[in-house]
PDB file of C-alpha atoms in Angstrom:
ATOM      1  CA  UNK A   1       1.431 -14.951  10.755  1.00 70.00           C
ATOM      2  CA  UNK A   2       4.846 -16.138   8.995  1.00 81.00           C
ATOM      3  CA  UNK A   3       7.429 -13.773   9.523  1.00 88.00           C
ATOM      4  CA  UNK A   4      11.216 -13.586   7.848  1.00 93.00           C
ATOM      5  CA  UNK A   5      13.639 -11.393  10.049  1.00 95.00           C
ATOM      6  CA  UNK A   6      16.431  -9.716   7.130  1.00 96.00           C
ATOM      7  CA  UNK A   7      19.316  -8.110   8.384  1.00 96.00           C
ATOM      8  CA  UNK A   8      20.915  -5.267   8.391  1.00 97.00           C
ATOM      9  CA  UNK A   9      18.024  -3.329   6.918  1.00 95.00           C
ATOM     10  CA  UNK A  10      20.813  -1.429   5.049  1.00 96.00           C
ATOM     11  CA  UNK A  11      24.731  -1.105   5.420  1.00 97.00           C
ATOM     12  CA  UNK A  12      27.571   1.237   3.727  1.00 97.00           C
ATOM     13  CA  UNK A  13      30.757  -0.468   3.272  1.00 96.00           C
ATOM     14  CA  UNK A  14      33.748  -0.150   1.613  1.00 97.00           C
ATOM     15  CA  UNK A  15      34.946  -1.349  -1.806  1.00 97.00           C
ATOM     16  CA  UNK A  16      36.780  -4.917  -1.772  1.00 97.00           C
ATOM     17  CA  UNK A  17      35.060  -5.883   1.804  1.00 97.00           C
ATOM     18  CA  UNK A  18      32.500  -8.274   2.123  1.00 97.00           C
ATOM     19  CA  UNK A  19      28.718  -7.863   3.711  1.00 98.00           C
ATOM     20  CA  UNK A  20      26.959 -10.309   5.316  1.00 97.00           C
ATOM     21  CA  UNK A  21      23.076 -10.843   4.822  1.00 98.00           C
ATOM     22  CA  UNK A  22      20.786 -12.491   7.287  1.00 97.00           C
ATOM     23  CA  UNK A  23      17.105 -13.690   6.626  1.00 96.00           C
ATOM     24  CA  UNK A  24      15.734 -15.932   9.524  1.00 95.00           C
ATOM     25  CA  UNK A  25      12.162 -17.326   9.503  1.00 92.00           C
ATOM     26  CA  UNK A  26      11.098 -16.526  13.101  1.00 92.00           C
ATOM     27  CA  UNK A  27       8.217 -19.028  12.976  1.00 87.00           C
ATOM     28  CA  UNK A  28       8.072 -21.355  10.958  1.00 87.00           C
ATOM     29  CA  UNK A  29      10.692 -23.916   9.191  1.00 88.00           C
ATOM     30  CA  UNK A  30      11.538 -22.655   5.275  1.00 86.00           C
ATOM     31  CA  UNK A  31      13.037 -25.767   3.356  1.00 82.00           C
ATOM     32  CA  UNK A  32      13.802 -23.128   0.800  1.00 88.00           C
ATOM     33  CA  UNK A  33      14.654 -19.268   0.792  1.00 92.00           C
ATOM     34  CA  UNK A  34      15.094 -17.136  -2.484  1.00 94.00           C
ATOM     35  CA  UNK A  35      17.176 -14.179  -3.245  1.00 96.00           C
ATOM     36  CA  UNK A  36      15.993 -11.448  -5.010  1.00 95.00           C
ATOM     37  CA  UNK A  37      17.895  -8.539  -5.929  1.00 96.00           C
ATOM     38  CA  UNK A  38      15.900  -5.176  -6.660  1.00 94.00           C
ATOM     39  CA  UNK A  39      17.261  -1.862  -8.878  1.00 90.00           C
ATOM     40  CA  UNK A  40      15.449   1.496  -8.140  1.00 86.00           C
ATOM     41  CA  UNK A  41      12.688   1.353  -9.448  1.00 83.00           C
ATOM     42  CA  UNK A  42      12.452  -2.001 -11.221  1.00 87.00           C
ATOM     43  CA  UNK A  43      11.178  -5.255 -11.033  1.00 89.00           C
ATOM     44  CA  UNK A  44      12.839  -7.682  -8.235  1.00 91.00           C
ATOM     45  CA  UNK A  45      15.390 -10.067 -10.155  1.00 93.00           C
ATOM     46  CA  UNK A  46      16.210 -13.759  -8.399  1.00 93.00           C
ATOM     47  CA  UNK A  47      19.499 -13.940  -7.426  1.00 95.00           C
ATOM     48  CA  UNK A  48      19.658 -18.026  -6.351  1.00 95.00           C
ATOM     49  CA  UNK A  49      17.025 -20.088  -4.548  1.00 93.00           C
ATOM     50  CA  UNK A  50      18.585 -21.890  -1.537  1.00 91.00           C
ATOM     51  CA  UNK A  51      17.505 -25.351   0.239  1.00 87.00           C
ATOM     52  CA  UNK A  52      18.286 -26.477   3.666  1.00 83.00           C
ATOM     53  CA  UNK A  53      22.053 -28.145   4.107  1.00 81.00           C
ATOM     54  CA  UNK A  54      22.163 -28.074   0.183  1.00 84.00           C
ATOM     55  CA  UNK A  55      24.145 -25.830  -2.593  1.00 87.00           C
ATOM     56  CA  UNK A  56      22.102 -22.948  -4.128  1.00 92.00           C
ATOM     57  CA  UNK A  57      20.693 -22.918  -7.215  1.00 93.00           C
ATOM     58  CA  UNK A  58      21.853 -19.729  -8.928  1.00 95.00           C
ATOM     59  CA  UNK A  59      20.421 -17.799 -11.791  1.00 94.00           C
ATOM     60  CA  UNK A  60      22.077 -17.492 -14.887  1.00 93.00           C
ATOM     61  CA  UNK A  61      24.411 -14.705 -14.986  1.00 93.00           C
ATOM     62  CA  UNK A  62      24.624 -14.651 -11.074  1.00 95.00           C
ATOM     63  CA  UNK A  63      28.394 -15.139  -9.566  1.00 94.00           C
ATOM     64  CA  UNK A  64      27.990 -17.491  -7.471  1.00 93.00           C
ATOM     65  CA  UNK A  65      31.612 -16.666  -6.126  1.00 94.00           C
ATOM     66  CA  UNK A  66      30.695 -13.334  -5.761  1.00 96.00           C
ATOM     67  CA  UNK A  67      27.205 -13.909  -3.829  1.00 97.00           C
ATOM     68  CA  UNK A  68      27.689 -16.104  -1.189  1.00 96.00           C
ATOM     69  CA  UNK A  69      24.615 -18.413  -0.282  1.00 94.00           C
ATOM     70  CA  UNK A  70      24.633 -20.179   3.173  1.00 91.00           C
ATOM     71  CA  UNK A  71      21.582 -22.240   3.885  1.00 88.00           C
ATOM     72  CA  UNK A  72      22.810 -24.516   6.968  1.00 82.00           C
ATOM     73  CA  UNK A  73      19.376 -24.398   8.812  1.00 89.00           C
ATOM     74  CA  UNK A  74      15.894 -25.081   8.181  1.00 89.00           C
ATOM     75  CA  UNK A  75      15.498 -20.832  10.269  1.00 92.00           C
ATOM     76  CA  UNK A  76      18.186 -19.182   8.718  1.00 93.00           C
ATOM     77  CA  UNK A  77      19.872 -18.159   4.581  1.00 94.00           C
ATOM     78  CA  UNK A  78      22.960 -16.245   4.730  1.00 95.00           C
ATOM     79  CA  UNK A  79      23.642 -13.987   1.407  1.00 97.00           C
ATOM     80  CA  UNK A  80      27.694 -12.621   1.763  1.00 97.00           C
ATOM     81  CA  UNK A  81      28.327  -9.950  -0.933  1.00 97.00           C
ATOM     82  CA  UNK A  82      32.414 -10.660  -1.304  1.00 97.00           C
ATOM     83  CA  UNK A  83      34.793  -8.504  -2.518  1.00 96.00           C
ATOM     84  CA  UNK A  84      31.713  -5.701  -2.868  1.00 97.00           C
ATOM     85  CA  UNK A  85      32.229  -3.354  -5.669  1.00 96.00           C
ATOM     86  CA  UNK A  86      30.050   0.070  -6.263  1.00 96.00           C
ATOM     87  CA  UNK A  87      27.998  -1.665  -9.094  1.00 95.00           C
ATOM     88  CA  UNK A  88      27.129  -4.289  -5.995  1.00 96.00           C
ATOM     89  CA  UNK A  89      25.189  -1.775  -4.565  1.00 96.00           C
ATOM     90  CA  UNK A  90      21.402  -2.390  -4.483  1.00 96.00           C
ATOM     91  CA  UNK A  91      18.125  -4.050  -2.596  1.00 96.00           C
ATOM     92  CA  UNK A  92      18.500  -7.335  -1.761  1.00 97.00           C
ATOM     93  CA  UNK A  93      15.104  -8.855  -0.511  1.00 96.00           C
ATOM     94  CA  UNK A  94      14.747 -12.550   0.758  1.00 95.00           C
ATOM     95  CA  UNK A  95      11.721 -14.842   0.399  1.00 93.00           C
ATOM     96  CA  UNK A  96      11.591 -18.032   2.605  1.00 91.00           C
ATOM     97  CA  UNK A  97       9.017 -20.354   1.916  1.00 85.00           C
ATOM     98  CA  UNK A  98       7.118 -22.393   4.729  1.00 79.00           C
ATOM     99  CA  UNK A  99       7.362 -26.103   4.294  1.00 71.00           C
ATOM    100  CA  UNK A 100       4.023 -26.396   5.862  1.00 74.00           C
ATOM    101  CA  UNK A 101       1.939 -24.505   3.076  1.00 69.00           C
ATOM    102  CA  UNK A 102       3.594 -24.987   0.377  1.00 62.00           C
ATOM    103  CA  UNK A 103       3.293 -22.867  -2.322  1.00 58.00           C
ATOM    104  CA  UNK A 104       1.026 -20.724  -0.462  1.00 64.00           C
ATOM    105  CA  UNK A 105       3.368 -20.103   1.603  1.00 71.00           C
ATOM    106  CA  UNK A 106       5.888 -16.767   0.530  1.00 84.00           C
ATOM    107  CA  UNK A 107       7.323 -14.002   3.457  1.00 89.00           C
ATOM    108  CA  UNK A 108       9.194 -11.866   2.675  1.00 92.00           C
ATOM    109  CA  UNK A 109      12.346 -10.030   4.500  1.00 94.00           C
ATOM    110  CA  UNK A 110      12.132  -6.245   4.688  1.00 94.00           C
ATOM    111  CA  UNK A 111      15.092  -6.105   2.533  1.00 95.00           C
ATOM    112  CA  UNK A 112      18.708  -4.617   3.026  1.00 97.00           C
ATOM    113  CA  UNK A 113      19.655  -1.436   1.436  1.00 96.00           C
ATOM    114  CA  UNK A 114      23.568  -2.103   0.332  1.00 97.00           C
ATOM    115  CA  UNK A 115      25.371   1.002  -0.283  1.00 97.00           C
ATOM    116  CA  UNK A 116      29.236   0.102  -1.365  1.00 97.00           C
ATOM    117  CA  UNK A 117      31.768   3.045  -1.268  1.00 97.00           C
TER     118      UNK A 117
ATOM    119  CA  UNK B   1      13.651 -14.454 -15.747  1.00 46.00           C
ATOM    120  CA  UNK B   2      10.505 -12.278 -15.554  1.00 52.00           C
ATOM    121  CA  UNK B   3       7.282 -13.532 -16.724  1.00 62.00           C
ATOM    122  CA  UNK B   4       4.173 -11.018 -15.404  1.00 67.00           C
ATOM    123  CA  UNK B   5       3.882  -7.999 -17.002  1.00 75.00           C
ATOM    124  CA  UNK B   6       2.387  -5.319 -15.285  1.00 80.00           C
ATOM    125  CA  UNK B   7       0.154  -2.359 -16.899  1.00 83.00           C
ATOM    126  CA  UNK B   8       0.201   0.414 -16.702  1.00 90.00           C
ATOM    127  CA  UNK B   9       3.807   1.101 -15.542  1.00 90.00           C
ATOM    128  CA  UNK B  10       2.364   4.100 -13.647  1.00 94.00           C
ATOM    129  CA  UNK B  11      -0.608   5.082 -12.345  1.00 95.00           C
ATOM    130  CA  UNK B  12      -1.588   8.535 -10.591  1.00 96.00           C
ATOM    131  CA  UNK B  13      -5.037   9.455  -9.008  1.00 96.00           C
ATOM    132  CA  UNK B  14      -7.259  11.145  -6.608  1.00 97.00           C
ATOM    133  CA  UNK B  15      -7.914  10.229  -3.218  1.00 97.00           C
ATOM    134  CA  UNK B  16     -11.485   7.922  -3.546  1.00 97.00           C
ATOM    135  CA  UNK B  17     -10.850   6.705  -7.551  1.00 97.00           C
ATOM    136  CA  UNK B  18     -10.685   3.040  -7.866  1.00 97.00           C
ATOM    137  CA  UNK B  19      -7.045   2.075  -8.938  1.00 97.00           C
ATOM    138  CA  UNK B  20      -6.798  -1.190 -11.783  1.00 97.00           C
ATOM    139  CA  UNK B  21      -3.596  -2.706 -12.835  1.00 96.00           C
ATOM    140  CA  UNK B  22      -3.027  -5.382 -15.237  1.00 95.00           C
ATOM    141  CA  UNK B  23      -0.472  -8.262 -15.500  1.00 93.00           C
ATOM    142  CA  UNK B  24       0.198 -10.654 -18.206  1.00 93.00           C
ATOM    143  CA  UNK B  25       1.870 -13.751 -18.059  1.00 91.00           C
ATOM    144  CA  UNK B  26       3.310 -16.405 -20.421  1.00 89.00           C
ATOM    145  CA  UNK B  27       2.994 -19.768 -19.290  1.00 87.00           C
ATOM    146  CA  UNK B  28       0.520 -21.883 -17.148  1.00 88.00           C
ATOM    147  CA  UNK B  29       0.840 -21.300 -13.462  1.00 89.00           C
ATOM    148  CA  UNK B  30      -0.246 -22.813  -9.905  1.00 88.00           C
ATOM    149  CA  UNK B  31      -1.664 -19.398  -8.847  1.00 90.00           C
ATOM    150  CA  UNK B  32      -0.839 -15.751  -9.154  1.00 93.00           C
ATOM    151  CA  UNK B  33      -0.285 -13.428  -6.410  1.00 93.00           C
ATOM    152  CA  UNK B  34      -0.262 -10.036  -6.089  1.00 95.00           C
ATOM    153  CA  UNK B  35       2.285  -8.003  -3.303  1.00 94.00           C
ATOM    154  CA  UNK B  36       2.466  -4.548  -2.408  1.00 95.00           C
ATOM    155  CA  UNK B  37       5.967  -2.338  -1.619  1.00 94.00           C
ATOM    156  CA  UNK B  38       6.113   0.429  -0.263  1.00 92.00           C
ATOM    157  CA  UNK B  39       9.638   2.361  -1.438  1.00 87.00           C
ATOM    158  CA  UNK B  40      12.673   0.976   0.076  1.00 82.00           C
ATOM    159  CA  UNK B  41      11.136  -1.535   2.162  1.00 86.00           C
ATOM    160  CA  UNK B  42       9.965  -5.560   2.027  1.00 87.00           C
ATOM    161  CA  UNK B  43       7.273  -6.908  -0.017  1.00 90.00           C
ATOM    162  CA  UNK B  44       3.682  -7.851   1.531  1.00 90.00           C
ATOM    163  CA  UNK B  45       1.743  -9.911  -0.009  1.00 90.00           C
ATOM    164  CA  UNK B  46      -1.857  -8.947  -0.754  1.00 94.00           C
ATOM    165  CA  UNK B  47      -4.251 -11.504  -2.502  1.00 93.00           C
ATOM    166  CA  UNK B  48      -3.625 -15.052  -3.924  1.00 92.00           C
ATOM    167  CA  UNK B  49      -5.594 -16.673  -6.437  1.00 95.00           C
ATOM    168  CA  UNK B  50      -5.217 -20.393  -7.712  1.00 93.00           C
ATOM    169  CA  UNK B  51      -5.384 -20.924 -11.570  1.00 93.00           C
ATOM    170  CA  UNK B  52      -8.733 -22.752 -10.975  1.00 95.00           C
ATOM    171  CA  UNK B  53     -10.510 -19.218  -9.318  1.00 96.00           C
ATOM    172  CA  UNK B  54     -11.769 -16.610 -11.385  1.00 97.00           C
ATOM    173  CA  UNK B  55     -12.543 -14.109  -8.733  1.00 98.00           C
ATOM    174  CA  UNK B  56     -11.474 -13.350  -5.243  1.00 97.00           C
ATOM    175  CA  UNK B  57     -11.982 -10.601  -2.782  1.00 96.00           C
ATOM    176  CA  UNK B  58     -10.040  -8.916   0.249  1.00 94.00           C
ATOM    177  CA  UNK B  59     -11.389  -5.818   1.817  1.00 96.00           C
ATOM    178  CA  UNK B  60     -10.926  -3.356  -1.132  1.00 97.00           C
ATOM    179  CA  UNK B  61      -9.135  -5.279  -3.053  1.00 97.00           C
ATOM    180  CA  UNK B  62     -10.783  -7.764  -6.184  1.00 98.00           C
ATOM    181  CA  UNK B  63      -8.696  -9.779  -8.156  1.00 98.00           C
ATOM    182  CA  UNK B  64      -9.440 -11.316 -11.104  1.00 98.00           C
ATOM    183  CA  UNK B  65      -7.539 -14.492 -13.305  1.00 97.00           C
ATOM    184  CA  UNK B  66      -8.226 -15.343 -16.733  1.00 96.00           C
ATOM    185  CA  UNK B  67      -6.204 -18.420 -17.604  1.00 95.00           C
ATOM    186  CA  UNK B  68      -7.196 -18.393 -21.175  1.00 95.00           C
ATOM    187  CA  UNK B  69      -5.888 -15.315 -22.050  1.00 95.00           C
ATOM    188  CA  UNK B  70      -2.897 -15.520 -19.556  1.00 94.00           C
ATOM    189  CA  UNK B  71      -3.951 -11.747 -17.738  1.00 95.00           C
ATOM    190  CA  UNK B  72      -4.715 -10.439 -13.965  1.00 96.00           C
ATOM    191  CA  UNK B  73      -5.986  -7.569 -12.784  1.00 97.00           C
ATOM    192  CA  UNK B  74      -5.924  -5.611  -9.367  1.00 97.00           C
ATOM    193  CA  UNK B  75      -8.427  -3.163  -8.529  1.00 98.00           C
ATOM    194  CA  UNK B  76      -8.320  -1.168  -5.613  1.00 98.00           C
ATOM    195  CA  UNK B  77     -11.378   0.623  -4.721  1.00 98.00           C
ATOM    196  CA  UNK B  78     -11.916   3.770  -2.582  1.00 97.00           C
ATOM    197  CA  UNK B  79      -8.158   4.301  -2.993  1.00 97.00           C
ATOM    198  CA  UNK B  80      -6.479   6.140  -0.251  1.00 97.00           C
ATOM    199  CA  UNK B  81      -3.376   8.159  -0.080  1.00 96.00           C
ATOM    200  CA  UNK B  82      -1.741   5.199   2.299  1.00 96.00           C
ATOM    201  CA  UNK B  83      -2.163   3.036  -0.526  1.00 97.00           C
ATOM    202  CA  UNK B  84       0.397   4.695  -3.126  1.00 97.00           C
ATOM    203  CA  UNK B  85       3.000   2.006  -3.479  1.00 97.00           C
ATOM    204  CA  UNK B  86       4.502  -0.165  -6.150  1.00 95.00           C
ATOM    205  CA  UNK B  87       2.310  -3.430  -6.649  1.00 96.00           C
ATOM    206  CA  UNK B  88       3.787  -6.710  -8.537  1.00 94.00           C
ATOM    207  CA  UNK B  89       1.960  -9.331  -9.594  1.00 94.00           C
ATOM    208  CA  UNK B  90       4.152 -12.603  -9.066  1.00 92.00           C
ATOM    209  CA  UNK B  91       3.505 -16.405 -10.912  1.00 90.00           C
ATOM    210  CA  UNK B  92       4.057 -19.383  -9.080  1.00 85.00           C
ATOM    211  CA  UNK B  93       4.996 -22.447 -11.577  1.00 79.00           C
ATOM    212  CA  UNK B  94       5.680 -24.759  -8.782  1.00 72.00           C
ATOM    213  CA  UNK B  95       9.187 -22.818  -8.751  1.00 69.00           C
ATOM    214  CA  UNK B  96      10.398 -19.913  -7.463  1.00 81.00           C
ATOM    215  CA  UNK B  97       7.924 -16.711  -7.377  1.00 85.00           C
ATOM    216  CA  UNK B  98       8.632 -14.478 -10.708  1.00 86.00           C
ATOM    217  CA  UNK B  99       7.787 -10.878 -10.513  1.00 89.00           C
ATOM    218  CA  UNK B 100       6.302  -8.288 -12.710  1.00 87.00           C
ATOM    219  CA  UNK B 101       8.232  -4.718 -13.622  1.00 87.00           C
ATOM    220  CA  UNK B 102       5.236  -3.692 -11.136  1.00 92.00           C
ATOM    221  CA  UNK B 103       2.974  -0.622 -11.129  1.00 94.00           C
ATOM    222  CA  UNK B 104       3.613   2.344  -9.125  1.00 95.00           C
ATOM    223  CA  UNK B 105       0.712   3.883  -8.050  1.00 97.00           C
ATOM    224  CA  UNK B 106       0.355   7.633  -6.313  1.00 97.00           C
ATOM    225  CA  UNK B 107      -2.690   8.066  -5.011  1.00 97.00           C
ATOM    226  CA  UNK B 108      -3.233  12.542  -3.949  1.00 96.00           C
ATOM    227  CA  UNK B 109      -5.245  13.499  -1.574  1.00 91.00           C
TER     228      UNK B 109
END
């Protein structure tokens, strides 16, 4: 089956450095990955859907400065937390979705744990 | 922004009950899905159902869809301790997924 590869699964940094965020679709080509961000216990949020060698499209509300979205190949979304603060910290889970099946087609990342200190 | 709304917020029971969870929605969709999480970890998805299905089956899992009055539910039979989790029921408008608040679930042995 589809699978998305996230990584780190979680990272501590400090405040005012920036975190990288990899989700790669392992097999299967994703025209478009989302990012979600999650609060304990809470619903998750989207953070900015992202298509292949385009922009993203971010959510109202969402910096876009802040939260880096690099979508340069049809495998692989970069999310880069810059200038993290402690209010930064959360889950940030990626969806990529498989040209092939369209809207049937979600995977999910296993999600990165961001801790900022 | 969210659309599903997921009911009860939480739900505890014994080992063997059958588990049912509701989600509303707000405006027409391609299909609903429901995923599963497990705390601190990625979502899996569990069941999809197109707008144009009423019913569908997987293992112990039966969702239903009622278009006309915008609802889901999830029901989880035999439920097992390895099932507690959070579950979300997600819309798909042709756009991207929107979640529930979700249901946690604890299921004691």
């Amino acid at each position: 089956g589809a699978v998305v590869s996230q990584h780190p699964s979680w990272v501590i940094c400090k405040s005012g450095t920036s975190v990288k965020i990899e989700c790669r679709s392992l097999d299967f080509q994703a025209t478009t990955m989302f990012w979600y961000r999650q609060f304990p216990k809470q619903s998750l949020m989207l953070m900015a859907t992202s298509n292949e060698g385009s922009k993203a499209t971010y959510e109202q509300g969402v910096e876009k400065d802040k939260f880096l979205i690099n979508h340069a190949s049809l495998t692989l979304s970069t999310l880069t937390v810059t200038s993290a603060h402690p209010e930064d910290s959360s889950f940030y889970i990626c969806s990529a979705r498989d040209r092939m099946r369209g809207n049937y087609g979600y995977t999910f990342g296993s999600g990165t744990r961001l801790t900022v200190v | 922004s969210q659309q599903g709304e997921e009911d009860p917020q939480a739900l505890s029971i014994q080992e063997g009950e059958n588990a049912t969870m509701n989600c509303s929605y707000k405006t027409s969709i391609n299909n609903l899905q429901w995923y599963r999480q497990n705390s601190g970890r990625g979502l899996v998805h569990l069941i999809l159902i197109r707008s144009n299905e009423r019913e569908k089956h997987s293992g112990r899992l039966r969702v239903t869809l009622d278009t006309s009055k915008k609802s889901s539910s999830l029901l989880i039979t035999a439920s097992r301790a390895a099932d507690t989790a959070s579950y979300f029921c997600a819309t798909d408008l042709g756009t991207p997924l929107v979640f529930g608040k979700g249901t946690r679930l604890s299921v004691i042995a």
